[in-house]
PDB file of C-alpha atoms in Angstrom:
ATOM      1  CA  UNK A   1     -11.799  15.579  -9.464  1.00  0.00           C
ATOM      2  CA  UNK A   2     -13.359  18.849  -8.237  1.00  0.00           C
ATOM      3  CA  UNK A   3     -13.952  19.912 -11.839  1.00  0.00           C
ATOM      4  CA  UNK A   4     -15.724  16.627 -12.611  1.00  0.00           C
ATOM      5  CA  UNK A   5     -17.955  17.027  -9.556  1.00  0.00           C
ATOM      6  CA  UNK A   6     -18.801  20.617 -10.479  1.00  0.00           C
ATOM      7  CA  UNK A   7     -19.708  19.612 -14.052  1.00  0.00           C
ATOM      8  CA  UNK A   8     -21.901  16.810 -12.710  1.00  0.00           C
ATOM      9  CA  UNK A   9     -23.628  19.251 -10.317  1.00  0.00           C
ATOM     10  CA  UNK A  10     -24.366  21.583 -13.235  1.00  0.00           C
ATOM     11  CA  UNK A  11     -25.825  18.740 -15.310  1.00  0.00           C
ATOM     12  CA  UNK A  12     -27.927  17.355 -12.451  1.00  0.00           C
ATOM     13  CA  UNK A  13     -29.239  20.765 -11.419  1.00  0.00           C
ATOM     14  CA  UNK A  14     -30.172  21.598 -15.010  1.00  0.00           C
ATOM     15  CA  UNK A  15     -32.026  18.282 -15.319  1.00  0.00           C
ATOM     16  CA  UNK A  16     -33.999  19.083 -12.176  1.00  0.00           C
ATOM     17  CA  UNK A  17     -34.453  22.759 -12.959  1.00  0.00           C
ATOM     18  CA  UNK A  18     -32.831  23.444  -9.590  1.00  0.00           C
ATOM     19  CA  UNK A  19     -30.689  26.294  -8.321  1.00  0.00           C
ATOM     20  CA  UNK A  20     -27.973  26.090  -5.690  1.00  0.00           C
ATOM     21  CA  UNK A  21     -26.126  28.436  -3.382  1.00  0.00           C
ATOM     22  CA  UNK A  22     -23.267  28.230  -0.903  1.00  0.00           C
ATOM     23  CA  UNK A  23     -22.572  29.578   2.579  1.00  0.00           C
ATOM     24  CA  UNK A  24     -18.860  29.264   3.255  1.00  0.00           C
ATOM     25  CA  UNK A  25     -16.598  30.089   6.139  1.00  0.00           C
ATOM     26  CA  UNK A  26     -13.314  28.150   6.262  1.00  0.00           C
ATOM     27  CA  UNK A  27     -13.357  27.433   2.510  1.00  0.00           C
ATOM     28  CA  UNK A  28     -13.521  31.151   1.727  1.00  0.00           C
ATOM     29  CA  UNK A  29     -15.473  30.785  -1.512  1.00  0.00           C
ATOM     30  CA  UNK A  30     -13.694  27.742  -2.929  1.00  0.00           C
ATOM     31  CA  UNK A  31     -16.964  25.830  -3.400  1.00  0.00           C
ATOM     32  CA  UNK A  32     -18.533  28.759  -5.261  1.00  0.00           C
ATOM     33  CA  UNK A  33     -15.375  29.092  -7.341  1.00  0.00           C
ATOM     34  CA  UNK A  34     -15.401  25.388  -8.264  1.00  0.00           C
ATOM     35  CA  UNK A  35     -19.004  25.648  -9.432  1.00  0.00           C
ATOM     36  CA  UNK A  36     -18.554  28.892 -11.330  1.00  0.00           C
ATOM     37  CA  UNK A  37     -15.395  27.600 -13.031  1.00  0.00           C
ATOM     38  CA  UNK A  38     -17.768  25.516 -15.184  1.00  0.00           C
ATOM     39  CA  UNK A  39     -19.161  27.287 -18.242  1.00  0.00           C
ATOM     40  CA  UNK A  40     -22.925  27.666 -18.013  1.00  0.00           C
ATOM     41  CA  UNK A  41     -23.017  27.596 -14.215  1.00  0.00           C
ATOM     42  CA  UNK A  42     -25.048  30.812 -14.193  1.00  0.00           C
ATOM     43  CA  UNK A  43     -28.014  28.602 -15.145  1.00  0.00           C
ATOM     44  CA  UNK A  44     -28.012  27.082 -11.670  1.00  0.00           C
ATOM     45  CA  UNK A  45     -25.888  29.369  -9.456  1.00  0.00           C
ATOM     46  CA  UNK A  46     -26.876  33.004  -8.926  1.00  0.00           C
ATOM     47  CA  UNK A  47     -25.018  33.927  -5.748  1.00  0.00           C
ATOM     48  CA  UNK A  48     -23.012  32.543  -2.860  1.00  0.00           C
ATOM     49  CA  UNK A  49     -22.038  33.793   0.576  1.00  0.00           C
ATOM     50  CA  UNK A  50     -18.594  33.934   2.165  1.00  0.00           C
ATOM     51  CA  UNK A  51     -19.338  34.589   5.820  1.00  0.00           C
ATOM     52  CA  UNK A  52     -16.002  34.285   7.555  1.00  0.00           C
ATOM     53  CA  UNK A  53     -16.888  36.298  10.656  1.00  0.00           C
ATOM     54  CA  UNK A  54     -19.675  35.635  13.121  1.00  0.00           C
ATOM     55  CA  UNK A  55     -21.124  39.063  12.332  1.00  0.00           C
ATOM     56  CA  UNK A  56     -21.329  38.157   8.633  1.00  0.00           C
ATOM     57  CA  UNK A  57     -23.051  34.876   9.483  1.00  0.00           C
ATOM     58  CA  UNK A  58     -25.629  36.834  11.468  1.00  0.00           C
ATOM     59  CA  UNK A  59     -26.036  39.780   9.074  1.00  0.00           C
ATOM     60  CA  UNK A  60     -26.186  37.886   5.779  1.00  0.00           C
ATOM     61  CA  UNK A  61     -27.570  34.486   6.750  1.00  0.00           C
ATOM     62  CA  UNK A  62     -29.626  35.148   9.859  1.00  0.00           C
ATOM     63  CA  UNK A  63     -27.576  32.904  12.141  1.00  0.00           C
ATOM     64  CA  UNK A  64     -28.746  33.615  15.661  1.00  0.00           C
ATOM     65  CA  UNK A  65     -26.310  35.094  18.148  1.00  0.00           C
ATOM     66  CA  UNK A  66     -27.578  32.620  20.725  1.00  0.00           C
ATOM     67  CA  UNK A  67     -26.623  29.698  18.478  1.00  0.00           C
ATOM     68  CA  UNK A  68     -23.128  31.104  17.994  1.00  0.00           C
ATOM     69  CA  UNK A  69     -22.732  31.739  21.740  1.00  0.00           C
ATOM     70  CA  UNK A  70     -23.942  28.295  22.763  1.00  0.00           C
ATOM     71  CA  UNK A  71     -22.217  26.177  20.120  1.00  0.00           C
ATOM     72  CA  UNK A  72     -19.521  28.263  18.417  1.00  0.00           C
ATOM     73  CA  UNK A  73     -19.108  28.966  14.718  1.00  0.00           C
ATOM     74  CA  UNK A  74     -17.744  25.482  14.063  1.00  0.00           C
ATOM     75  CA  UNK A  75     -20.830  23.465  14.918  1.00  0.00           C
ATOM     76  CA  UNK A  76     -23.596  21.607  13.161  1.00  0.00           C
ATOM     77  CA  UNK A  77     -26.130  23.951  14.732  1.00  0.00           C
ATOM     78  CA  UNK A  78     -24.493  26.982  13.100  1.00  0.00           C
ATOM     79  CA  UNK A  79     -23.991  25.397   9.672  1.00  0.00           C
ATOM     80  CA  UNK A  80     -27.642  24.314   9.653  1.00  0.00           C
ATOM     81  CA  UNK A  81     -28.689  27.936  10.202  1.00  0.00           C
ATOM     82  CA  UNK A  82     -26.157  29.067   7.598  1.00  0.00           C
ATOM     83  CA  UNK A  83     -27.526  26.672   4.971  1.00  0.00           C
ATOM     84  CA  UNK A  84     -31.149  27.496   5.713  1.00  0.00           C
ATOM     85  CA  UNK A  85     -30.448  31.233   5.704  1.00  0.00           C
ATOM     86  CA  UNK A  86     -28.477  31.079   2.458  1.00  0.00           C
ATOM     87  CA  UNK A  87     -31.164  29.054   0.712  1.00  0.00           C
ATOM     88  CA  UNK A  88     -33.806  31.618   1.617  1.00  0.00           C
ATOM     89  CA  UNK A  89     -31.609  34.668   0.891  1.00  0.00           C
ATOM     90  CA  UNK A  90     -30.576  33.332  -2.525  1.00  0.00           C
ATOM     91  CA  UNK A  91     -34.032  31.934  -3.299  1.00  0.00           C
ATOM     92  CA  UNK A  92     -32.267  28.670  -4.178  1.00  0.00           C
ATOM     93  CA  UNK A  93     -33.514  25.103  -4.119  1.00  0.00           C
ATOM     94  CA  UNK A  94     -30.389  23.765  -2.386  1.00  0.00           C
ATOM     95  CA  UNK A  95     -27.728  25.316  -0.150  1.00  0.00           C
ATOM     96  CA  UNK A  96     -24.541  23.850   1.217  1.00  0.00           C
ATOM     97  CA  UNK A  97     -22.807  25.411   4.227  1.00  0.00           C
ATOM     98  CA  UNK A  98     -19.328  24.866   5.636  1.00  0.00           C
ATOM     99  CA  UNK A  99     -17.578  26.017   8.812  1.00  0.00           C
ATOM    100  CA  UNK A 100     -14.451  24.467  10.235  1.00  0.00           C
ATOM    101  CA  UNK A 101     -10.974  24.686  11.658  1.00  0.00           C
ATOM    102  CA  UNK A 102      -8.619  24.738   8.679  1.00  0.00           C
ATOM    103  CA  UNK A 103      -5.571  25.356  10.837  1.00  0.00           C
ATOM    104  CA  UNK A 104      -2.995  25.742  11.915  1.00  0.00           C
ATOM    105  CA  UNK A 105      -4.075  25.090  15.439  1.00  0.00           C
ATOM    106  CA  UNK A 106      -7.407  24.318  16.957  1.00  0.00           C
ATOM    107  CA  UNK A 107      -8.456  23.130  20.367  1.00  0.00           C
ATOM    108  CA  UNK A 108      -9.107  19.879  22.147  1.00  0.00           C
ATOM    109  CA  UNK A 109     -12.831  20.124  21.402  1.00  0.00           C
ATOM    110  CA  UNK A 110     -12.405  21.556  17.904  1.00  0.00           C
ATOM    111  CA  UNK A 111      -9.126  20.303  16.469  1.00  0.00           C
ATOM    112  CA  UNK A 112      -7.510  21.272  13.195  1.00  0.00           C
ATOM    113  CA  UNK A 113      -9.301  19.511  10.358  1.00  0.00           C
ATOM    114  CA  UNK A 114     -12.731  19.429  12.030  1.00  0.00           C
ATOM    115  CA  UNK A 115     -15.290  20.734   9.531  1.00  0.00           C
ATOM    116  CA  UNK A 116     -19.075  20.944   9.861  1.00  0.00           C
ATOM    117  CA  UNK A 117     -21.349  20.750   6.838  1.00  0.00           C
ATOM    118  CA  UNK A 118     -25.054  21.259   6.209  1.00  0.00           C
ATOM    119  CA  UNK A 119     -27.210  20.783   3.138  1.00  0.00           C
ATOM    120  CA  UNK A 120     -30.602  22.495   3.061  1.00  0.00           C
ATOM    121  CA  UNK A 121     -33.506  21.990   0.681  1.00  0.00           C
ATOM    122  CA  UNK A 122     -37.079  23.235   0.880  1.00  0.00           C
ATOM    123  CA  UNK A 123     -38.054  20.098   2.782  1.00  0.00           C
ATOM    124  CA  UNK A 124     -35.055  19.096   4.888  1.00  0.00           C
ATOM    125  CA  UNK A 125     -31.706  20.101   6.342  1.00  0.00           C
ATOM    126  CA  UNK A 126     -29.017  17.543   7.084  1.00  0.00           C
ATOM    127  CA  UNK A 127     -25.727  18.169   8.848  1.00  0.00           C
ATOM    128  CA  UNK A 128     -22.568  16.299   9.677  1.00  0.00           C
ATOM    129  CA  UNK A 129     -19.097  16.797  11.073  1.00  0.00           C
ATOM    130  CA  UNK A 130     -16.051  15.397   9.314  1.00  0.00           C
ATOM    131  CA  UNK A 131     -12.622  15.076  10.948  1.00  0.00           C
ATOM    132  CA  UNK A 132     -10.118  15.440   8.109  1.00  0.00           C
ATOM    133  CA  UNK A 133      -7.189  15.588  10.536  1.00  0.00           C
ATOM    134  CA  UNK A 134      -4.270  18.003  10.702  1.00  0.00           C
ATOM    135  CA  UNK A 135      -3.561  17.974   6.965  1.00  0.00           C
ATOM    136  CA  UNK A 136      -2.483  21.603   6.845  1.00  0.00           C
ATOM    137  CA  UNK A 137      -4.637  24.606   6.029  1.00  0.00           C
ATOM    138  CA  UNK A 138      -4.672  24.245   2.244  1.00  0.00           C
ATOM    139  CA  UNK A 139      -5.386  20.529   2.303  1.00  0.00           C
ATOM    140  CA  UNK A 140      -8.212  20.870   4.843  1.00  0.00           C
ATOM    141  CA  UNK A 141      -9.805  23.574   2.705  1.00  0.00           C
ATOM    142  CA  UNK A 142      -9.482  21.426  -0.430  1.00  0.00           C
ATOM    143  CA  UNK A 143     -10.926  18.360   1.331  1.00  0.00           C
ATOM    144  CA  UNK A 144     -13.834  20.441   2.683  1.00  0.00           C
ATOM    145  CA  UNK A 145     -14.517  21.892  -0.762  1.00  0.00           C
ATOM    146  CA  UNK A 146     -14.574  18.428  -2.298  1.00  0.00           C
ATOM    147  CA  UNK A 147     -16.873  17.085   0.415  1.00  0.00           C
ATOM    148  CA  UNK A 148     -19.300  19.993   0.024  1.00  0.00           C
ATOM    149  CA  UNK A 149     -19.489  19.346  -3.718  1.00  0.00           C
ATOM    150  CA  UNK A 150     -20.168  15.662  -3.011  1.00  0.00           C
ATOM    151  CA  UNK A 151     -23.044  16.657  -0.712  1.00  0.00           C
ATOM    152  CA  UNK A 152     -24.572  18.805  -3.455  1.00  0.00           C
ATOM    153  CA  UNK A 153     -24.099  16.053  -6.034  1.00  0.00           C
ATOM    154  CA  UNK A 154     -25.757  13.517  -3.762  1.00  0.00           C
ATOM    155  CA  UNK A 155     -28.710  15.785  -3.004  1.00  0.00           C
ATOM    156  CA  UNK A 156     -29.255  16.511  -6.693  1.00  0.00           C
ATOM    157  CA  UNK A 157     -29.057  12.789  -7.524  1.00  0.00           C
ATOM    158  CA  UNK A 158     -31.891  11.816  -5.176  1.00  0.00           C
ATOM    159  CA  UNK A 159     -35.310  11.132  -6.645  1.00  0.00           C
TER     160      UNK A 159
END
């Protein structure tokens, strides 16, 4: 299913003449890998960012230290800044960002399976939090990857 989504993203982005980028934390580059597994993806994808640490989020994407201190890395506020920073840094039309608790473990406020997403374009940034549940690290990462691809597909499908 991920391969089908990635192929659809390539087709839609080509039709629009759009480029995309990624800013990933808990998925560790899986979204970028899914996109670049498709032949011809270099037409629409020039670079992505794996920013696992807070320092990387700040250094590469311009996430503010204050935002990280106030809300934590797994928050809609942080993924919004990640997506906006990645879009600008990559000079892309669309950016998707992901940060979450893949597990094992978590906390009462941020349990295993909680993943925050943001999608940024030149005109808007949307964000959401999805609770995938304690599916295990690999399954949470796969579910987050799939959801991020769906967000890109949806954004590229809009008029």
